[in-house]
Amino acid sequence: SLFRLKDLELAKLGDSDVHVKMLAAPINPADINMIQGTYPILSPLPAVGGNEGVGEVLEVGRCVAALKPGDRVIPASTGLGTWRTHGVFPEETLLKVPGDIPVLSAATLSVNPCTAYRMLTDFQNLAPGDSVIQNAANSGVGQAVIQIAKAFGIKTINVVRDRPDLPKLVERLVALGADHVITEEMLRKPEMKDLFKSIPKPRLALNCVGGKSTTEMLRHLQPKGTMVTYGGMAKQPVMVPVSAFIFRDVRLHGFWMTQWRKDHAQDQESLAGMMDALCQLIQRGQLTAPACTEVPLQDYKAALEASMKPFTSSKQILLL
């Protein structure tokens, strides 16, 4: 294993620094990819893993104005290294979140819900009654898409892989607000026509798989519809029929939350607007944390292994 648990000396608190006691941090696929070196961001080694989490401010440097002891904070950008009990971070690397949102919601806020929110708002002007189709609908992003779309009055068609406990998964996604849950096989069946009697064809498709799944989703997009790719779990390319490009003028985009944060580093308003909107959804009970398994930090090996198993529908959260 590339990992070990280590006691480190805490850095001295500088004038613009914040001493944070970490409370909880999830294990996300991108964290694993970063460790494997297959992600576009490489941390200089030795490094602390984890890009997401929530902590409580214990102490602030004398020039820190926006944060005070007792505040809850989450990372403002990728690469903070959240799998630790304590850290001293520059003020600008942290975002304050309301103290009354659940710890697990705050711990899982900065990656998946933000990705879902941006993809639902930045690529198509969706109105209540419109529909969205997505694959890997049971992923962290998928669960956030279902709930945020529901709050916006947008219908969701959710594609999942067939699995032994399919009825249980369908039930869970419907409870989150999914309008339709179908398997990849169903995407290719003529019955899809019946589905579109009660729901308009989607103007937006969200793709985190690649390969066949993607090509099948594209088939159901409206003319001038957009497909946004934010992951490639099948490790296969996105294939687009020429006719879809020419005769239906579908648009293809990519999305990477890390890049969005870089592009909007000077634009505090759009970041604050998104965080406010998401925190309000959480406070109203319209956006919940994904299904989580809480693991104490010393059991990190078991948590890492569990996070890499296929068909996992529970996110491993390190309790710090």
Coordinates of C-alpha atoms in Angstrom, one line a residue:
S1 CA 0.0 0.0 0.0
L2 CA 1.1 3.5 -0.8
F3 CA -0.4 4.7 2.4
R4 CA 0.6 4.9 6.0
L5 CA -0.7 6.7 9.0
K6 CA 1.9 9.2 10.3
D7 CA 2.2 11.7 13.2
L8 CA 3.3 15.0 11.9
E9 CA 4.4 18.2 13.6
L10 CA 1.7 20.9 13.1
A11 CA 2.9 23.9 11.1
K12 CA 3.3 27.2 13.0
L13 CA 0.2 29.4 12.6
G14 CA 1.1 32.3 10.2
D15 CA -0.7 35.7 10.1
S16 CA -3.1 34.5 7.3
D17 CA -3.4 30.9 8.4
V18 CA -6.2 28.9 10.0
H19 CA -5.8 26.0 12.4
V20 CA -8.5 23.4 11.6
K21 CA -9.6 20.3 13.4
M22 CA -10.8 18.0 10.7
L23 CA -14.1 16.2 11.5
A24 CA -14.9 14.0 8.4
A25 CA -13.5 13.4 5.0
P26 CA -14.8 11.1 2.2
I27 CA -12.8 8.8 -0.1
N28 CA -13.7 9.8 -3.7
P29 CA -12.7 8.1 -7.0
A30 CA -10.6 11.1 -7.9
D31 CA -8.7 10.8 -4.6
I32 CA -7.7 7.2 -5.6
N33 CA -6.8 8.4 -9.2
M34 CA -4.5 11.1 -7.7
I35 CA -2.7 8.5 -5.6
Q36 CA -2.4 6.2 -8.6
G37 CA -0.9 9.1 -10.6
T38 CA -3.6 8.8 -13.3
Y39 CA -5.2 12.3 -12.5
P40 CA -4.1 15.6 -14.1
I41 CA -3.1 16.9 -10.6
L42 CA 0.0 15.5 -9.0
S43 CA 0.9 16.5 -5.4
P44 CA 4.6 16.6 -4.6
L45 CA 5.3 13.6 -2.4
P46 CA 5.1 12.8 0.5
A47 CA 1.5 14.1 0.4
V48 CA -1.7 13.9 2.5
G49 CA -4.6 12.3 0.6
G50 CA -8.1 13.6 0.3
N51 CA -9.7 16.6 -1.6
E52 CA -12.9 17.0 0.3
G53 CA -14.1 17.2 3.9
V54 CA -15.2 19.4 6.7
G55 CA -13.4 20.8 9.7
E56 CA -13.9 23.2 12.6
V57 CA -11.7 26.3 13.1
L58 CA -9.7 26.2 16.3
E59 CA -7.5 29.3 15.9
V60 CA -6.9 32.0 13.3
G61 CA -3.8 34.1 12.4
R62 CA -4.0 37.8 13.3
C63 CA -4.8 38.9 9.7
V64 CA -7.7 36.5 9.2
A65 CA -10.9 38.4 9.0
A66 CA -13.6 36.1 7.5
L67 CA -13.1 33.1 9.8
K68 CA -13.2 32.7 13.6
P69 CA -12.9 29.8 16.1
G70 CA -16.0 27.6 16.0
D71 CA -16.7 28.2 12.3
R72 CA -17.2 25.1 10.0
V73 CA -15.0 25.1 6.9
I74 CA -14.6 23.0 3.7
P75 CA -11.8 23.1 1.1
A76 CA -12.1 25.9 -1.5
S77 CA -10.0 24.0 -4.0
T78 CA -8.6 20.6 -4.9
G79 CA -5.5 19.2 -3.3
L80 CA -5.9 20.4 0.3
G81 CA -5.1 16.9 1.8
T82 CA -8.1 16.3 4.1
W83 CA -7.3 12.9 5.5
R84 CA -5.8 14.2 8.7
T85 CA -6.9 15.1 12.2
H86 CA -5.6 18.7 12.2
G87 CA -4.1 21.1 9.6
V88 CA -2.9 24.6 9.3
F89 CA -4.1 26.1 6.0
P90 CA -4.0 29.5 4.3
E91 CA -7.3 31.3 4.8
E92 CA -8.0 31.5 1.0
T93 CA -8.0 27.7 0.7
L94 CA -11.1 27.4 3.0
L95 CA -14.8 28.2 2.6
K96 CA -17.1 28.8 5.5
V97 CA -20.3 26.7 5.6
P98 CA -23.3 27.1 7.9
G99 CA -22.8 25.4 11.3
D100 CA -26.3 23.9 11.2
I101 CA -25.9 21.6 8.2
P102 CA -25.1 17.9 9.0
V103 CA -21.4 17.0 9.2
L104 CA -21.8 14.3 6.4
S105 CA -23.5 16.8 4.1
A106 CA -20.7 19.4 4.7
A107 CA -18.0 16.7 4.2
T108 CA -19.4 15.7 0.8
L109 CA -20.4 19.2 -0.4
S110 CA -17.4 20.6 -2.3
V111 CA -17.0 18.0 -5.1
N112 CA -20.2 16.1 -6.1
P113 CA -23.1 18.5 -5.4
C114 CA -21.0 21.4 -6.9
T115 CA -20.4 19.3 -10.1
A116 CA -24.1 18.4 -10.3
Y117 CA -25.2 22.0 -9.8
R118 CA -22.8 23.4 -12.4
M119 CA -23.7 20.8 -15.0
L120 CA -27.5 21.4 -14.5
T121 CA -27.1 25.2 -14.8
D122 CA -24.2 26.0 -17.2
F123 CA -24.9 24.1 -20.4
Q124 CA -28.6 24.3 -21.1
N125 CA -31.2 26.7 -20.0
L126 CA -33.5 24.2 -18.3
A127 CA -37.0 25.1 -17.2
P128 CA -39.4 23.2 -14.9
G129 CA -40.8 20.3 -16.8
D130 CA -37.7 19.8 -18.9
S131 CA -35.8 16.5 -18.5
V132 CA -32.3 15.3 -18.0
I133 CA -30.8 11.8 -18.7
Q134 CA -27.7 10.6 -16.8
N135 CA -25.8 7.3 -16.4
A136 CA -24.0 6.1 -13.2
A137 CA -27.1 7.7 -11.6
N138 CA -26.3 6.0 -8.2
S139 CA -22.9 7.8 -8.0
G140 CA -22.3 10.7 -5.7
V141 CA -22.8 13.2 -8.5
G142 CA -25.8 11.1 -9.8
Q143 CA -27.6 11.3 -6.4
A144 CA -27.0 15.1 -6.2
V145 CA -28.3 15.5 -9.8
I146 CA -31.5 13.7 -8.9
Q147 CA -32.1 15.9 -5.8
I148 CA -31.1 19.3 -7.3
A149 CA -33.1 18.6 -10.5
K150 CA -36.1 17.7 -8.3
A151 CA -35.8 21.0 -6.4
F152 CA -35.6 22.9 -9.8
G153 CA -38.7 21.0 -11.1
I154 CA -36.6 19.1 -13.7
K155 CA -37.4 15.5 -14.5
T156 CA -34.6 12.9 -14.4
I157 CA -34.1 9.7 -16.4
N158 CA -31.5 7.7 -14.4
V159 CA -29.5 4.9 -16.0
V160 CA -27.8 2.3 -13.8
R161 CA -26.0 -1.0 -14.4
D162 CA -28.0 -4.1 -13.9
R163 CA -27.1 -5.7 -10.5
P164 CA -28.3 -8.4 -8.1
D165 CA -30.0 -5.8 -5.8
L166 CA -31.5 -3.7 -8.5
P167 CA -35.0 -3.3 -7.0
K168 CA -33.4 -2.0 -3.8
L169 CA -31.3 0.6 -5.7
V170 CA -34.3 1.7 -7.8
E171 CA -36.3 2.2 -4.6
R172 CA -33.5 4.3 -3.1
L173 CA -33.2 6.6 -6.1
V174 CA -36.9 7.0 -6.4
A175 CA -37.0 8.0 -2.7
L176 CA -34.4 10.7 -3.6
G177 CA -36.8 12.0 -6.3
A178 CA -35.8 10.1 -9.4
D179 CA -38.6 10.1 -12.0
H180 CA -37.4 7.1 -13.9
V181 CA -34.7 4.6 -13.2
I182 CA -33.7 2.2 -16.0
T183 CA -30.9 -0.2 -16.8
E184 CA -28.4 0.2 -19.6
E185 CA -30.1 -2.6 -21.5
M186 CA -33.5 -0.8 -21.3
L187 CA -31.9 2.2 -23.1
R188 CA -31.8 0.1 -26.2
K189 CA -35.3 -1.2 -26.0
P190 CA -38.3 0.0 -28.0
E191 CA -40.2 0.5 -24.7
M192 CA -38.2 3.8 -24.3
K193 CA -40.9 5.2 -26.7
D194 CA -43.5 4.6 -24.0
L195 CA -41.4 6.4 -21.4
F196 CA -41.3 9.5 -23.6
K197 CA -45.1 9.6 -23.8
S198 CA -45.1 11.0 -20.2
I199 CA -41.9 13.0 -20.2
P200 CA -40.2 15.2 -22.8
K201 CA -37.0 14.0 -24.5
P202 CA -34.0 15.3 -22.5
R203 CA -32.2 18.4 -23.6
L204 CA -29.2 17.5 -21.4
A205 CA -27.3 14.2 -20.9
L206 CA -24.7 13.7 -18.2
N207 CA -22.1 11.1 -18.9
C208 CA -19.7 9.6 -16.4
V209 CA -19.3 6.2 -18.1
G210 CA -18.3 6.3 -21.8
G211 CA -18.5 3.5 -24.4
K212 CA -21.9 2.0 -25.4
S213 CA -23.8 3.6 -22.6
T214 CA -23.0 7.1 -23.9
T215 CA -23.9 6.4 -27.5
E216 CA -27.3 5.0 -26.4
M217 CA -28.0 8.0 -24.2
L218 CA -27.2 10.4 -27.1
R219 CA -29.9 8.6 -29.2
H220 CA -32.6 10.0 -26.9
L221 CA -31.3 13.6 -26.8
Q222 CA -33.5 16.4 -28.3
P223 CA -32.1 18.2 -31.4
K224 CA -29.6 20.8 -30.2
G225 CA -29.3 18.9 -26.9
T226 CA -26.1 18.8 -25.0
M227 CA -24.1 15.9 -23.6
V228 CA -21.6 16.8 -20.8
T229 CA -18.9 14.2 -20.0
Y230 CA -17.5 14.4 -16.5
G231 CA -16.0 10.9 -16.0
G232 CA -15.2 7.7 -17.9
M233 CA -15.8 4.7 -15.7
A234 CA -15.9 2.3 -18.6
K235 CA -12.5 3.6 -19.7
Q236 CA -13.8 3.6 -23.3
P237 CA -14.1 6.6 -25.6
V238 CA -17.3 8.6 -26.3
M239 CA -18.6 7.5 -29.7
V240 CA -21.0 9.8 -31.5
P241 CA -23.0 8.7 -34.6
V242 CA -22.3 11.2 -37.4
S243 CA -26.0 11.6 -38.0
A244 CA -26.5 12.9 -34.5
F245 CA -23.9 15.6 -35.1
I246 CA -25.2 16.6 -38.5
F247 CA -29.0 16.1 -38.4
R248 CA -29.7 16.7 -34.7
D249 CA -26.8 19.1 -34.0
V250 CA -26.1 17.7 -30.6
R251 CA -23.4 19.5 -28.6
L252 CA -20.6 17.7 -26.7
H253 CA -18.9 19.3 -23.7
G254 CA -16.5 18.2 -21.0
F255 CA -16.7 19.3 -17.4
W256 CA -14.1 19.2 -14.6
M257 CA -15.0 20.9 -11.3
T258 CA -11.3 21.6 -10.5
Q259 CA -11.0 23.6 -13.8
W260 CA -14.2 25.5 -13.1
R261 CA -12.8 26.6 -9.7
K262 CA -9.5 27.7 -11.4
D263 CA -11.5 29.7 -14.0
H264 CA -13.6 31.4 -11.4
A265 CA -10.9 32.0 -8.8
Q266 CA -11.4 35.8 -9.2
D267 CA -15.2 35.5 -9.4
Q268 CA -16.2 35.1 -5.7
E269 CA -19.8 35.9 -6.5
S270 CA -20.5 32.8 -8.6
L271 CA -18.8 30.6 -6.1
A272 CA -20.7 32.1 -3.1
G273 CA -24.0 32.0 -5.1
M274 CA -23.5 28.2 -5.8
M275 CA -22.5 27.5 -2.1
D276 CA -25.5 29.5 -0.8
A277 CA -27.9 27.7 -3.1
L278 CA -26.6 24.2 -2.2
C279 CA -26.5 25.0 1.6
Q280 CA -30.1 26.2 1.4
L281 CA -31.2 23.0 -0.4
I282 CA -29.5 21.0 2.5
Q283 CA -31.1 23.2 5.1
R284 CA -34.5 22.6 3.5
G285 CA -33.9 18.8 3.4
Q286 CA -33.9 18.8 -0.4
L287 CA -30.3 17.7 -0.7
T288 CA -28.9 14.9 1.6
A289 CA -25.5 13.4 1.8
P290 CA -25.0 10.3 -0.3
A291 CA -25.3 6.9 1.4
C292 CA -22.3 6.8 3.7
T293 CA -20.3 4.3 5.7
E294 CA -18.4 6.0 8.5
V295 CA -14.9 4.6 9.3
P296 CA -12.5 5.7 12.0
L297 CA -9.2 7.0 10.5
Q298 CA -7.1 4.0 11.9
D299 CA -9.2 1.7 9.7
Y300 CA -8.3 3.7 6.6
K301 CA -6.9 0.5 4.8
A302 CA -10.3 -1.2 4.9
A303 CA -12.0 2.0 3.8
L304 CA -9.7 2.4 0.8
E305 CA -10.3 -1.2 -0.2
A306 CA -14.1 -0.9 0.2
S307 CA -14.1 2.3 -1.9
M308 CA -12.6 0.5 -4.9
K309 CA -15.1 -2.5 -5.0
P310 CA -17.5 -2.6 -8.0
F311 CA -21.2 -1.7 -7.4
T312 CA -20.4 0.2 -4.2
S313 CA -23.4 2.3 -3.4
S314 CA -22.0 3.6 -0.1
K315 CA -19.4 6.3 0.2
Q316 CA -16.6 5.6 2.7
I317 CA -16.2 8.6 5.1
L318 CA -13.1 8.8 7.3
L319 CA -14.0 10.1 10.8
L320 CA -11.2 12.2 12.1

